Coordinates of C-alpha atoms in Angstrom, one line a residue:
Chain W
M2 CA -5.5 -25.0 -96.1
S3 CA -3.1 -27.6 -96.4
A4 CA -2.5 -30.2 -94.0
A5 CA 1.1 -28.2 -93.3
H6 CA -0.7 -25.0 -93.0
S7 CA -3.4 -26.7 -90.3
A8 CA -0.3 -28.1 -88.5
D9 CA 1.2 -24.6 -88.3
E10 CA -1.8 -22.9 -87.6
R11 CA -2.5 -25.2 -84.8
R12 CA 0.9 -24.7 -83.3
R13 CA 0.5 -21.0 -83.7
K14 CA -2.8 -21.1 -81.5
L15 CA -1.2 -23.8 -79.1
L16 CA 1.7 -21.5 -78.9
I17 CA -0.5 -18.3 -78.4
R18 CA -2.6 -20.2 -76.0
S19 CA 0.3 -21.3 -74.1
M20 CA 1.6 -17.7 -73.7
L21 CA -1.4 -16.2 -72.6
V22 CA -1.8 -19.3 -70.2
S23 CA 2.1 -18.6 -69.2
G24 CA 1.2 -15.2 -69.3
T25 CA -2.2 -14.8 -67.4
T26 CA -0.1 -17.2 -64.6
V27 CA 2.8 -14.8 -64.4
A28 CA 0.7 -12.1 -64.3
T29 CA -1.1 -14.0 -61.8
L30 CA 2.1 -14.9 -59.6
M31 CA 3.3 -11.2 -60.3
S32 CA 0.3 -10.0 -58.6
A33 CA 0.3 -12.1 -55.6
Q34 CA 4.1 -11.1 -55.4
S35 CA 2.7 -7.5 -55.3
L36 CA 0.6 -8.4 -52.8
T37 CA 2.7 -10.4 -50.9
W38 CA 5.3 -7.5 -51.0
I39 CA 2.6 -4.9 -50.4
D40 CA 1.6 -6.8 -47.2
A41 CA 5.2 -7.3 -46.1
A42 CA 5.5 -3.3 -46.2
R43 CA 2.7 -3.1 -44.3
V44 CA 3.8 -5.5 -42.0
A45 CA 6.9 -3.8 -41.7
A46 CA 5.9 -0.6 -41.6
T47 CA 3.4 -1.5 -38.7
A48 CA 5.6 -4.4 -36.8
V49 CA 6.7 -3.9 -33.4
P50 CA 10.5 -3.0 -33.2
E51 CA 12.5 -6.1 -33.1
A52 CA 14.1 -4.6 -29.5
A53 CA 10.5 -4.5 -28.0
I54 CA 9.6 -7.4 -28.5
T55 CA 12.9 -9.3 -26.8
P56 CA 11.8 -12.2 -24.6
L57 CA 12.2 -11.3 -21.0
T58 CA 15.2 -13.2 -19.1
A59 CA 17.0 -13.3 -16.0
S60 CA 19.7 -11.2 -17.8
N61 CA 17.8 -8.4 -19.2
R62 CA 15.2 -8.2 -17.0
T63 CA 14.9 -4.4 -15.6
V64 CA 15.1 -4.5 -12.0
E65 CA 13.4 -2.0 -10.8
S66 CA 15.0 -0.4 -7.4
A67 CA 13.7 2.6 -5.1
P68 CA 16.6 4.8 -6.1
A69 CA 15.7 4.6 -9.5
L70 CA 12.6 5.5 -9.4
A71 CA 11.9 8.5 -11.8
V72 CA 10.4 12.0 -10.6
Q73 CA 8.9 13.2 -13.9
H74 CA 8.0 16.8 -11.9
S75 CA 11.1 18.9 -11.7
A76 CA 9.2 21.1 -9.7
P77 CA 6.8 19.0 -7.5
N78 CA 3.4 20.3 -7.1
L79 CA 3.3 20.8 -3.6
V80 CA 1.5 22.9 -1.3
I81 CA 3.3 24.3 1.5
L82 CA 1.1 24.4 4.8
R83 CA 3.9 25.4 7.3
R84 CA 7.2 26.6 6.9
P85 CA 10.2 25.7 9.6
G86 CA 10.1 28.0 12.3
T87 CA 6.5 28.8 11.9
P88 CA 4.3 27.8 15.0
P89 CA 1.5 25.6 14.2
P90 CA -1.9 27.3 13.9
N91 CA -4.2 27.2 17.0
N92 CA -6.8 24.9 16.4
T93 CA -9.3 25.7 18.8
Q94 CA -12.2 24.7 16.9
A95 CA -12.3 21.0 16.0
Q96 CA -14.7 21.0 13.0
S97 CA -14.1 24.5 11.3
A98 CA -10.3 24.0 10.9
A99 CA -9.0 25.9 7.9
P100 CA -6.1 25.1 6.0
A101 CA -2.9 27.0 7.6
A102 CA -1.3 28.3 4.5
S103 CA -0.7 31.5 6.0
G104 CA 0.2 30.4 9.7
S105 CA 1.3 32.7 12.1
A106 CA 3.1 35.9 11.2
S107 CA 5.9 34.9 14.3
V108 CA 8.8 34.2 12.5
G109 CA 12.9 33.8 13.1
A110 CA 13.4 32.9 16.5
I111 CA 10.8 30.6 17.1
Q112 CA 11.7 26.9 16.6
P113 CA 9.6 23.8 16.8
P114 CA 9.5 22.0 19.6
V115 CA 11.7 19.0 19.4
P116 CA 9.6 15.7 19.5
V117 CA 9.3 14.3 22.5
I118 CA 10.1 10.4 22.8
A119 CA 7.4 8.6 23.6
Q120 CA 7.5 6.1 26.8
P121 CA 4.6 5.2 26.9
Q122 CA 3.5 2.9 30.2
P123 CA 4.4 -0.7 29.8
I124 CA 1.1 -2.7 28.8
I125 CA 1.0 -6.2 28.8
V126 CA -1.6 -7.4 27.0
N127 CA -2.6 -11.2 27.6
P128 CA -4.4 -12.3 24.1
P129 CA -7.8 -13.6 24.9
L130 CA -8.3 -17.0 24.7
S131 CA -12.0 -16.4 23.3
V132 CA -13.7 -12.9 23.4
Q133 CA -17.1 -12.9 24.2
P134 CA -20.0 -10.9 21.9
S135 CA -20.7 -9.5 25.0
A136 CA -17.6 -8.3 26.5
A137 CA -17.3 -6.0 23.4
N138 CA -17.6 -2.5 24.2
V139 CA -20.7 -1.6 22.2
I140 CA -22.1 2.1 22.8
S141 CA -24.6 4.1 21.1
A142 CA -24.0 8.0 20.5
P143 CA -25.9 11.0 19.1
N144 CA -23.0 11.6 16.9
P145 CA -20.0 10.0 15.2
V146 CA -17.0 10.5 16.6
V147 CA -13.6 12.3 15.1
A148 CA -11.8 9.7 14.1
N149 CA -7.8 10.5 14.4
S150 CA -5.4 9.4 11.8
H151 CA -1.7 9.1 13.3
S152 CA 1.0 7.0 13.5
S153 CA 0.8 3.6 14.9
R154 CA 0.2 3.6 18.7
Chain Y
M8 CA -29.2 9.2 13.2
G9 CA -27.0 8.8 15.8
A10 CA -24.0 5.8 15.6
L11 CA -22.9 2.8 17.2
I12 CA -19.3 2.4 18.4
C13 CA -17.2 -0.3 19.3
T14 CA -13.9 0.1 21.1
W15 CA -11.4 -2.4 22.4
R16 CA -7.4 -3.2 21.8
A17 CA -6.1 -5.6 19.1
M18 CA -3.1 -5.6 16.6
G19 CA -0.9 -3.4 19.2
S20 CA -3.4 -0.5 18.9
T21 CA -6.6 0.7 19.7
I22 CA -9.2 0.0 17.6
Q23 CA -12.8 1.5 16.9
A24 CA -15.4 0.7 14.7
Q25 CA -18.4 3.2 14.1
V26 CA -21.7 2.6 12.0
A27 CA -24.1 5.0 11.3
D28 CA -27.2 2.9 12.2
Q29 CA -28.2 2.3 15.7
S30 CA -30.4 -1.2 14.4
Q31 CA -29.8 -4.3 15.9
A32 CA -28.1 -5.7 13.2
A33 CA -25.7 -3.0 13.1
H34 CA -25.3 -3.8 17.3
A35 CA -24.8 -7.2 16.4
L36 CA -22.4 -7.0 13.6
L37 CA -19.9 -4.5 15.9
A38 CA -20.5 -6.6 18.8
E39 CA -18.8 -9.9 17.0
L40 CA -15.9 -7.7 15.2
P41 CA -13.7 -8.1 18.4
S42 CA -13.7 -12.0 17.5
R43 CA -13.4 -11.4 14.4
V44 CA -10.2 -9.3 14.5
E45 CA -8.7 -12.0 16.9
A46 CA -9.1 -15.0 14.5
L47 CA -7.1 -12.6 11.8
E48 CA -4.6 -11.9 14.5
A49 CA -4.0 -15.4 15.8
R50 CA -3.4 -16.1 11.9
L51 CA -1.0 -12.7 11.1
S52 CA 0.3 -11.6 14.1
R53 CA 4.5 -12.3 14.3
F54 CA 4.0 -11.9 18.1
R55 CA 2.4 -15.1 18.7
P56 CA 4.2 -18.2 18.1
D57 CA 1.8 -20.4 17.0
S58 CA 0.5 -18.2 14.4
E59 CA -0.3 -19.5 11.1
L60 CA 2.2 -17.0 9.6
M61 CA 4.9 -17.7 12.5
R62 CA 4.4 -21.2 11.6
F63 CA 4.3 -20.5 7.9
N64 CA 8.0 -18.2 8.6
A65 CA 9.2 -22.0 10.6
Q66 CA 8.9 -23.4 7.3
A67 CA 11.7 -20.8 5.1
G68 CA 12.8 -22.8 2.4
D69 CA 9.7 -25.2 1.7
W70 CA 6.2 -24.6 -0.3
V71 CA 3.5 -24.4 2.2
A72 CA 0.1 -24.2 1.7
V73 CA -1.5 -21.5 3.3
S74 CA -5.0 -20.9 4.6
E75 CA -7.4 -18.2 2.4
V76 CA -6.8 -15.4 4.6
L77 CA -3.1 -15.7 5.1
W78 CA -3.3 -16.2 0.6
K79 CA -5.1 -13.0 0.3
V80 CA -2.4 -11.5 2.7
L81 CA 0.9 -12.6 0.7
M82 CA -0.6 -11.6 -2.7
T83 CA -1.2 -8.5 -1.4
A84 CA 2.1 -7.6 0.1
R85 CA 3.7 -8.5 -2.7
H86 CA 1.3 -6.5 -5.2
M87 CA 2.3 -3.5 -3.0
A88 CA 5.8 -4.5 -2.8
R89 CA 6.0 -4.1 -6.5
L90 CA 4.2 -1.0 -6.7
T91 CA 6.6 0.7 -4.6
S92 CA 9.3 -0.9 -6.1
G93 CA 10.3 -3.0 -3.6
L94 CA 10.4 0.1 -0.7
F95 CA 7.4 -1.8 1.1
N96 CA 9.0 -5.1 2.0
P97 CA 7.3 -7.6 3.9
F98 CA 10.9 -9.5 4.6
V99 CA 11.7 -6.6 7.2
M100 CA 11.3 -8.8 10.5
P101 CA 15.1 -9.7 10.5
A102 CA 15.7 -6.4 10.4
L103 CA 13.2 -5.7 13.3
L104 CA 14.6 -8.1 15.4
E105 CA 17.8 -7.2 15.2
I106 CA 17.2 -3.4 16.8
G107 CA 15.0 -5.2 19.4
Y108 CA 11.3 -4.6 18.1
D109 CA 10.6 -8.6 18.7
R110 CA 7.7 -7.9 21.1
S111 CA 4.5 -5.8 20.9
F112 CA 5.3 -2.4 21.1
D113 CA 2.4 -2.7 24.3
T114 CA 4.9 -4.6 26.0
G115 CA 7.0 -1.7 26.5
L116 CA 10.6 -1.9 24.4
D117 CA 12.8 0.6 26.1
G118 CA 16.0 -1.3 26.9
A119 CA 15.9 -3.6 24.1
R120 CA 19.0 -5.2 23.1
A121 CA 21.0 -2.8 21.0
S122 CA 22.6 -3.4 17.2
T123 CA 23.8 -1.6 14.6
A124 CA 24.5 -4.3 12.3
S125 CA 22.5 -4.1 9.3
V126 CA 20.7 -7.1 7.9
S127 CA 20.3 -8.1 4.3
I128 CA 16.6 -8.1 3.3
P129 CA 15.6 -10.6 0.4
D130 CA 14.0 -9.0 -2.6
W131 CA 10.5 -8.6 -2.4
R132 CA 10.3 -11.1 -5.5
S133 CA 11.6 -14.1 -3.3
L134 CA 8.4 -14.3 -1.8
E135 CA 7.2 -17.0 -4.0
L136 CA 3.1 -17.6 -4.6
D137 CA 2.0 -20.8 -6.4
A138 CA -1.9 -19.6 -7.5
A139 CA -3.0 -22.9 -8.4
T140 CA -2.5 -24.9 -5.1
H141 CA -2.6 -21.6 -3.0
R142 CA 1.3 -22.8 -1.5
A143 CA 4.2 -19.8 -0.9
R144 CA 7.8 -19.8 -0.1
I145 CA 10.2 -17.7 1.0
P146 CA 13.9 -18.1 1.1
A147 CA 15.3 -20.1 3.7
H148 CA 16.2 -18.0 7.2
S149 CA 13.9 -15.0 6.0
A150 CA 10.9 -14.3 7.4
I151 CA 7.8 -12.3 6.9
D152 CA 6.0 -9.2 8.5
L153 CA 2.8 -8.1 7.9
G154 CA 2.9 -5.1 10.3
G155 CA 3.1 -2.6 7.4
I156 CA -0.4 -3.4 5.6
G157 CA -2.0 -5.7 8.5
K158 CA -4.6 -3.6 9.8
G159 CA -5.3 -1.7 7.2
W160 CA -6.2 -5.2 5.1
A161 CA -7.9 -6.4 8.2
A162 CA -10.0 -3.3 8.8
Q163 CA -10.8 -3.3 4.6
Y164 CA -11.3 -7.5 4.7
L165 CA -14.0 -7.1 7.8
L166 CA -15.7 -4.6 6.2
T167 CA -16.0 -6.3 2.7
Q168 CA -17.5 -9.4 4.8
W169 CA -20.3 -7.3 6.4
S170 CA -23.7 -8.8 5.1
V171 CA -25.3 -5.5 5.8
S172 CA -23.9 -2.5 3.5
M173 CA -24.1 0.3 5.9
P174 CA -21.6 3.7 6.5
A175 CA -18.6 2.5 8.4
L176 CA -15.5 3.9 9.5
M177 CA -12.7 1.3 10.5
D178 CA -9.5 2.8 12.7
F179 CA -7.2 0.3 13.4
G180 CA -4.6 2.1 15.4
G181 CA -4.9 5.6 13.4
D182 CA -5.3 3.7 9.6
I183 CA -8.9 4.5 8.7
A184 CA -11.4 3.1 6.1
A185 CA -14.6 4.9 5.5
R186 CA -17.4 3.7 3.6
G187 CA -20.5 5.8 2.8
A188 CA -21.2 8.6 5.0
P189 CA -23.1 9.2 8.0
D190 CA -27.0 10.9 7.4
G191 CA -26.8 14.4 6.2
Q192 CA -23.1 14.7 6.2
A193 CA -20.7 14.6 3.6
G194 CA -18.5 11.9 4.9
W195 CA -16.6 10.9 7.8
I196 CA -14.5 12.9 9.7
A197 CA -11.1 12.4 10.6
A198 CA -8.6 14.4 12.5
I199 CA -4.9 14.7 11.5
D200 CA -2.1 14.9 14.1
D201 CA 0.2 17.3 14.8
P202 CA 2.8 15.7 16.5
F203 CA 4.3 18.9 17.4
N204 CA 0.9 20.0 18.9
E205 CA -1.2 18.4 21.1
A206 CA -4.4 19.9 18.9
P207 CA -5.1 18.1 15.5
L208 CA -3.0 20.0 12.4
L209 CA -6.4 20.0 10.8
H210 CA -9.3 17.6 9.6
I211 CA -10.2 15.9 7.0
L212 CA -13.6 14.5 5.3
L213 CA -13.5 11.1 4.1
R214 CA -16.2 9.0 2.1
D215 CA -15.4 6.2 0.3
Q216 CA -12.0 7.0 1.0
S217 CA -9.1 5.7 3.3
A218 CA -6.2 7.7 5.1
A219 CA -3.3 6.0 6.9
T220 CA -0.3 7.5 8.7
S221 CA 3.1 6.5 9.0
G222 CA 5.8 8.1 11.3
I223 CA 8.7 8.0 13.4
D224 CA 7.3 10.3 15.8
Y225 CA 5.9 7.4 18.6
R226 CA 6.9 3.9 18.0
R227 CA 10.4 4.5 19.3
W228 CA 12.2 3.6 22.0
R229 CA 15.9 3.7 23.5
D230 CA 17.5 1.0 23.3
A231 CA 20.3 -0.9 26.0
D232 CA 22.9 1.4 24.2
G233 CA 20.4 4.7 24.8
Q234 CA 20.2 5.0 21.0
T235 CA 16.6 5.9 19.8
Q236 CA 15.6 3.3 17.4
H237 CA 12.6 3.4 15.6
H238 CA 9.9 0.6 14.2
L239 CA 9.9 1.6 10.2
I240 CA 12.7 0.2 8.4
D241 CA 14.7 0.7 5.2
P242 CA 14.7 -2.4 3.2
R243 CA 17.7 -0.7 1.0
S244 CA 19.8 -0.6 4.4
G245 CA 18.4 -3.2 6.6
R246 CA 18.4 -0.1 9.3
P247 CA 15.7 2.3 10.8
A248 CA 14.9 4.9 7.9
Q249 CA 16.9 7.9 7.5
T250 CA 14.5 10.7 6.7
D251 CA 13.0 14.4 6.7
I252 CA 9.7 13.2 7.3
L253 CA 8.2 13.1 10.6
T254 CA 4.7 11.4 9.7
I255 CA 3.0 10.8 6.4
S256 CA -0.8 10.8 6.1
V257 CA -1.9 9.4 2.9
I258 CA -5.6 9.2 1.8
H259 CA -6.6 6.6 -1.2
P260 CA -9.8 4.7 -1.8
S261 CA -7.7 1.5 -0.7
L262 CA -6.5 1.7 3.0
V263 CA -3.9 -1.2 2.0
Y264 CA -2.6 1.3 -0.9
A265 CA -2.7 4.3 1.8
E266 CA -0.4 2.0 4.6
A267 CA 2.1 1.1 1.8
Y268 CA 2.6 4.6 0.2
A269 CA 3.0 6.6 3.4
K270 CA 5.6 3.8 4.4
A271 CA 7.4 4.0 0.6
A272 CA 7.2 8.2 0.9
L273 CA 8.5 8.4 3.9
L274 CA 11.5 6.4 3.1
M275 CA 12.0 8.0 -0.3
G276 CA 12.0 11.4 1.9
S277 CA 9.7 14.6 1.6
Q278 CA 10.8 16.1 -2.1
D279 CA 10.9 12.0 -4.1
G280 CA 8.3 10.8 -1.7
L281 CA 5.6 13.6 -2.2
S282 CA 6.6 13.9 -5.8
W283 CA 6.0 10.1 -6.4
L284 CA 2.9 10.5 -4.3
N285 CA 1.8 12.9 -6.7
E286 CA 1.9 10.8 -9.7
Q287 CA 0.2 8.2 -7.7
W288 CA -3.7 7.6 -9.3
H289 CA -6.1 8.7 -6.0
T290 CA -3.6 9.1 -4.0
E291 CA -2.7 12.9 -2.0
A292 CA -0.7 12.7 1.2
L293 CA 0.4 15.7 3.7
A294 CA 3.6 15.2 5.6
V295 CA 5.3 17.1 8.6
L296 CA 8.7 17.1 8.3
T297 CA 11.2 16.6 11.1
D298 CA 11.9 20.6 11.0
G299 CA 7.9 21.2 11.9
S300 CA 7.3 22.5 8.2
V301 CA 4.2 20.8 6.3
L302 CA 3.7 20.0 2.8
M303 CA 0.8 18.4 1.3
T304 CA 0.3 17.5 -2.9
S305 CA -2.0 19.4 -4.4
H306 CA -5.3 18.1 -4.3
F307 CA -4.9 17.1 -0.8
S308 CA -6.6 20.2 0.1
S309 CA -9.9 19.1 -1.0
F310 CA -10.5 16.5 1.4
I311 CA -9.4 19.6 4.2
L312 CA -12.5 20.3 6.3
V313 CA -12.8 23.8 6.5

């Protein structure tokens, strides 16, 4: 083999090697690019829409106000215990009260009484400077007493 | 097993505490309750010029370091305002003063000053709280009133402070917190008032639940012009609420929630209010309307004692 031929052969091998390296590099780059594209696509697919992550500022903060409360149920799930004009049930046994769903059969002319405006006797309460434990009215009872839930009085 | 019962007047109401235990420890816990309530009232009452709350109000506009108790109540008030979208608003005091509610209801309010003016009530977010330093600030010329949740907060606070866990019921002016149940019983029995009748409307059974009733049936008075006023201020108008609900009772595991939700629903009116309550977790309600009708949320009946 002549020197020229050897030089050509070396150049050819160098070129092929270079092409292989370059090709590999390109392939690697292309693969990486593909992966990047794939990742970008995946991220894009799962990303929260930009509008939903708008920074909260004073200008775009939603101010909740009572009139804007959304009532989801078009037909509220309510139970009517007593209808207007129906007298309240005659509840004589305190511990056997039943839901008065049916109420009295009498309707029409019977109107519920107008609530009487309470006018309690003035009670001047002098806040004690200190309350002595012995002044506490602690009594013993055979059974718990029935509590009473009512508006403040 | 019987019960020990302690009854006295405080916070402008009748307070009754019951424990299903007759031990000396239980007696001691009950006996000290009035003084503990007095200590809370001394801090939180707007009717005491030297209370911590009123001293805080006097410094409106400034950052003020507050005690652990007042801090907790202010945090709670702000939280409940947020949950009710401001329908519960602790800034209603100037409006209450405007309609003549400037002293305890116990002292009588008939003939109080008359006013038809609407008072602008600050947004609830104006109550600023600095958690790092336990300081609070409210806008200048505003004032905080804790009447809407004060009794419920106090009842719950005292229950949690007890070192002995025993079935107990705290009734603070009709706002009830029930823990556990008396021996052999499914729960504590409470009556729901019927504002149209002497007899209760019905009875409910409470176990680790609370019940609060808001209403415009009782705390009413005639001002100097003979106009009827009541104490439930609508923060949207700055005036006593216009509503078709006469009383509303709310059941919730937390008495503070029950109180705030009852007020909010009353302000919304029966349809919107009960619908809103239907959507709140662990919440049931019964409303007596001004026309005499009675409505309740879908699962309130599970509490009714039959």
